[in-house]
Short mmCIF file of C-alpha atoms in Angstrom, two decimals:
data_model
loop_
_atom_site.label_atom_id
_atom_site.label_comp_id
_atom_site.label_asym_id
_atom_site.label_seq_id
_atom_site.Cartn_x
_atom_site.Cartn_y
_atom_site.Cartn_z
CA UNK A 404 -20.79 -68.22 -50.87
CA UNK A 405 -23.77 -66.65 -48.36
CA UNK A 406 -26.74 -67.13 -50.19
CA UNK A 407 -29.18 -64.18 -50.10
CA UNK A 408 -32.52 -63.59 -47.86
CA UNK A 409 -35.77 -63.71 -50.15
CA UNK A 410 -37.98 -61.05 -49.25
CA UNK A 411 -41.09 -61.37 -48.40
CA UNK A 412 -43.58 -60.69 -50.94
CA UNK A 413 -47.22 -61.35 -49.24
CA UNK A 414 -47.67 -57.67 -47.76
CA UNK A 415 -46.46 -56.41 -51.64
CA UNK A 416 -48.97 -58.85 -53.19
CA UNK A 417 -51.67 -56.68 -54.60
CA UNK A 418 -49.13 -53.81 -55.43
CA UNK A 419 -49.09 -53.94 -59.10
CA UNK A 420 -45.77 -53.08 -60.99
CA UNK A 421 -44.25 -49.82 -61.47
CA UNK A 422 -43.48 -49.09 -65.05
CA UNK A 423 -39.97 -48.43 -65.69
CA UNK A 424 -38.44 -44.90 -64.91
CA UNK A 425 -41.11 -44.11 -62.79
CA UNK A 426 -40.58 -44.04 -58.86
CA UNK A 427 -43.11 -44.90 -56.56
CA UNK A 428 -42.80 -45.33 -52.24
CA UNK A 429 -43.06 -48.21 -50.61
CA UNK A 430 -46.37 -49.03 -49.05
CA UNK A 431 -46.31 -46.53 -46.22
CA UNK A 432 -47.64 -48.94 -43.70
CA UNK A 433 -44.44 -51.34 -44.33
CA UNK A 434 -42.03 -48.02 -43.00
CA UNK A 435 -45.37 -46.96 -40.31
CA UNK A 436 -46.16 -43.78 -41.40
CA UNK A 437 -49.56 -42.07 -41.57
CA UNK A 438 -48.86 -40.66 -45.24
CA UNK A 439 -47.51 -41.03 -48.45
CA UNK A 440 -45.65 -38.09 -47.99
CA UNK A 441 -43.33 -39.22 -45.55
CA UNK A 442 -42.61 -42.25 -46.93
CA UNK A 443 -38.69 -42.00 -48.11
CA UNK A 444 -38.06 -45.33 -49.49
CA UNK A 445 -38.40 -46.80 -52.72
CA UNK A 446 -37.78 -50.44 -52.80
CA UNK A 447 -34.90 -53.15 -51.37
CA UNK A 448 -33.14 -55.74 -52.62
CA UNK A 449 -31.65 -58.92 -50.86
CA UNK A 450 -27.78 -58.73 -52.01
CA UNK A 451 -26.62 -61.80 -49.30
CA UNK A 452 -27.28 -63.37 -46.52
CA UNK A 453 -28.51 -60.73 -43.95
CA UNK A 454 -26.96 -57.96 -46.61
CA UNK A 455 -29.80 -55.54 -48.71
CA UNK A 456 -29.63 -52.57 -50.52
CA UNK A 457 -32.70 -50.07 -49.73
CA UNK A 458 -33.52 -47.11 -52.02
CA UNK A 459 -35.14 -43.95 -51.34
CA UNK A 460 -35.76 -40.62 -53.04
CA UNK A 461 -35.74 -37.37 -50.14
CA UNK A 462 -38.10 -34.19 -51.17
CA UNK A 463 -36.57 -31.08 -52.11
CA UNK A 464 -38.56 -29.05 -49.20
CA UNK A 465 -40.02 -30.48 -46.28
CA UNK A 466 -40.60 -28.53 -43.43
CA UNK A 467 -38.32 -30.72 -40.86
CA UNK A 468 -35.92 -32.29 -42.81
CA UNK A 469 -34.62 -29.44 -45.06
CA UNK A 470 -33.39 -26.16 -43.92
CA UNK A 471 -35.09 -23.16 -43.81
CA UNK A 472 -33.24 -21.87 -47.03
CA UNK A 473 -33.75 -24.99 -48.83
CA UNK A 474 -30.09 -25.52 -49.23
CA UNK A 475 -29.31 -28.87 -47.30
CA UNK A 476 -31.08 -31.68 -45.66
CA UNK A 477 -31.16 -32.12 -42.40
CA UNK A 478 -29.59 -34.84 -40.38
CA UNK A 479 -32.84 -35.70 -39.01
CA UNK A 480 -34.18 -37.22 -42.60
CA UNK A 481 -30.95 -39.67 -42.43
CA UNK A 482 -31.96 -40.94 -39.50
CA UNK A 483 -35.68 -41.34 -40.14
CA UNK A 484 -34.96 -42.83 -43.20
CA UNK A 485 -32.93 -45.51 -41.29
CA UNK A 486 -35.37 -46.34 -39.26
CA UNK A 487 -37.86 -46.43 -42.30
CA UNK A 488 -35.56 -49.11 -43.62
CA UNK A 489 -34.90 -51.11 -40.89
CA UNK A 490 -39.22 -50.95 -40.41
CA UNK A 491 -39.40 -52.30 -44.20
CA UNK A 492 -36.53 -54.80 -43.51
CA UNK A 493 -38.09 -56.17 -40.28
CA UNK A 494 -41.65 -56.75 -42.09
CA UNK A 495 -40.08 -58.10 -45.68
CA UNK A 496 -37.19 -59.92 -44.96
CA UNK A 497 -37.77 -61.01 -41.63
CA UNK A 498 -41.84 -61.69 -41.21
CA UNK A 499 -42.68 -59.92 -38.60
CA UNK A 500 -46.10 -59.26 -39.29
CA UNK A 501 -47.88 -55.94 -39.70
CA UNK A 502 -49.73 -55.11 -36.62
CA UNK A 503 -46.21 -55.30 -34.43
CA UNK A 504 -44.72 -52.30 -32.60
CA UNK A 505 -41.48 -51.48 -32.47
CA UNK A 506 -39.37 -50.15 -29.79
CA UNK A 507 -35.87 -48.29 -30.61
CA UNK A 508 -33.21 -49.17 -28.68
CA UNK A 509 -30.25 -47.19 -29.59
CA UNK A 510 -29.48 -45.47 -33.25
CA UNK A 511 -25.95 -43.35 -34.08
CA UNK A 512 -25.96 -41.64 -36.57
CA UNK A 513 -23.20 -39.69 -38.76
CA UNK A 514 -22.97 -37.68 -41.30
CA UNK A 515 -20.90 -35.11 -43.69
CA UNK A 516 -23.13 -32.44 -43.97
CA UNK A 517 -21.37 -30.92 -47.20
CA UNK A 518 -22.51 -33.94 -48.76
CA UNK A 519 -26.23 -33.19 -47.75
CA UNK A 520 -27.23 -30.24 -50.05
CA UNK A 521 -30.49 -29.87 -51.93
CA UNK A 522 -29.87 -29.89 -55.44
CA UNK A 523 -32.20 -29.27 -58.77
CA UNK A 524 -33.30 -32.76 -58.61
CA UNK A 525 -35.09 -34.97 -55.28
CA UNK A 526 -31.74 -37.01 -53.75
CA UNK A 527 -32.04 -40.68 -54.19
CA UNK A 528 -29.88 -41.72 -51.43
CA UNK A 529 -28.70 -45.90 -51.72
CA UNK A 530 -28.92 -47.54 -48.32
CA UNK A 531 -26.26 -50.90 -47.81
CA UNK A 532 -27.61 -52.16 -44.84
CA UNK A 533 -26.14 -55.01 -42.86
CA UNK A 534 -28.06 -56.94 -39.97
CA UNK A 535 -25.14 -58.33 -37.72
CA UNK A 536 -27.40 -59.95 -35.04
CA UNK A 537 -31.01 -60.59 -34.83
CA UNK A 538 -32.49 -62.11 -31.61
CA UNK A 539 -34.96 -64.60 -30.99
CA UNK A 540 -37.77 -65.63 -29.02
CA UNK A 541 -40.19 -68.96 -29.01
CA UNK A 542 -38.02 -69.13 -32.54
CA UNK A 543 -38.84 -66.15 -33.96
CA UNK A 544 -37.34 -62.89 -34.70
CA UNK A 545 -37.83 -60.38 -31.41
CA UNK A 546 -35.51 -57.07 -32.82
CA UNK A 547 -31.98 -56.99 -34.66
CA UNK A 548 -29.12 -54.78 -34.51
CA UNK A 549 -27.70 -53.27 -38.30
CA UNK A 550 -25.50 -50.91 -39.47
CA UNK A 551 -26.18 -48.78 -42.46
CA UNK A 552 -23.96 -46.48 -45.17
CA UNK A 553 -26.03 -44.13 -46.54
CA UNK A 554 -24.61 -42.93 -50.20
CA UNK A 555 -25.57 -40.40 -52.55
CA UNK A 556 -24.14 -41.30 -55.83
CA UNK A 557 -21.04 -42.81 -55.21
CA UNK A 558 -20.50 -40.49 -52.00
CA UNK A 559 -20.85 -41.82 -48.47
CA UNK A 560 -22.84 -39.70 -47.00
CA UNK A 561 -23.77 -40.66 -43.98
CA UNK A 562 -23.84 -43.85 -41.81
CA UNK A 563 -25.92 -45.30 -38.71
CA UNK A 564 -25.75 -48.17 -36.14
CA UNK A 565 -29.42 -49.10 -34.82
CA UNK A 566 -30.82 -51.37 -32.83
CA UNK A 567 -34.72 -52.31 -32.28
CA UNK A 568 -36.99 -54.89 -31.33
CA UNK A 569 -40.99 -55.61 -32.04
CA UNK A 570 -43.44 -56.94 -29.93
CA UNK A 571 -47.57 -57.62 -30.34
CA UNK A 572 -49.72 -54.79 -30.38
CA UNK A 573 -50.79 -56.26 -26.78
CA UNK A 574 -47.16 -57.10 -25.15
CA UNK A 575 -46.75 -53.47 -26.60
CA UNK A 576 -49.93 -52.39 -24.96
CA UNK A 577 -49.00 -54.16 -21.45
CA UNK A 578 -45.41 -52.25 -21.37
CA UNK A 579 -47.05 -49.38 -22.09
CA UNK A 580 -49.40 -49.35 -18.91
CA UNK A 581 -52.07 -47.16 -19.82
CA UNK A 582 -49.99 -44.21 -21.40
CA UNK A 583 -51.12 -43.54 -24.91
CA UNK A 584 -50.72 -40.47 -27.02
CA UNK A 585 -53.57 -38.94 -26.07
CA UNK A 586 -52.35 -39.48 -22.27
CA UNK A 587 -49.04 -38.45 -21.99
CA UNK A 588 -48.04 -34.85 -22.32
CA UNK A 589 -44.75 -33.46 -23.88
CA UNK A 590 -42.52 -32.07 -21.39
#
């Protein structure tokens, strides 16, 4: 029997508990986002070895994620809430620490749009993500591949195959040569 992947609990340390029923994001700087308010995800859970369950609650409006009409979400908020998960995965279950960048390597994602609508109540989507290969470097973890089925009750809704890696804010820095937000222009 796999046994399951503890996850890390230092960068969650000084979070103090929810009270139960209530539903509170993740620390945004564990999925690196600037705000609060586009922070998807809700928690994870170890459920094996390499095997977690991530939870996450989408917004009724949002101006890119959900259509103009408000009907249905868009296919762009499944895949940024897969990377958001493999972000929190990478930090909690596999210690790689905070001040990291990460590069994206490839992501697929699909999904059955009738099973995207907008309903009376925010979506709470149930990620089952599965890491099938993480690589190493001087013995620690350098970027992973995983595979994710997004599900909305007990619907699949949608499902993704990413791959990343993470490197020091410096390594990141050297790659980078000089081109920074502020320098490069969009096309």
């Amino acid at each position: 029997m796999p046994s399951s992947r503890r996850l890390a609990t230092t960068p969650l340390a000084e979070i103090p508990a929810v009270p139960a029923g209530l539903t509170a994001t993740v620390p945004r700087q564990l999925v690196h986002r600037a705000s609060v308010a586009e922070t998807f995800l809700t928690g994870a859970d170890s459920i094996g070895t390499d095997l977690f369950s991530v939870f996450a609650e989408w917004p009724r409006t949002h101006p890119l994620h959900v259509s103009p009409d408000r009907s249905r979400y868009e296919p762009l908020l499944v895949a940024e809430t897969v990377r958001q998960a493999g972000t929190l995965l990478a930090h909690t279950a596999y210690e790689v620490p905070l001040g990291h960048q990460f590069v994206l390597r490839e992501m697929r994602i699909g999904t059955r749009p009738e099973l995207l609508t907008v309903g009376p109540a925010p979506a709470e989507p149930v990620l089952r993500v599965t890491v099938l290969d993480v690589t190493r470097r001087g013995g620690r973890p350098a970027g992973f591949r995983f595979e994710a089925e997004i599900r909305i009750g007990a619907d699949l809704a949608a499902s993704a195959h990413v791959a990343a890696t993470w490197t020091s804010a410096a390594v990141y820095r050297r790659l980078r040569a000089g081109r920074t937000v502020g320098a490069v222009t969009a096309l």
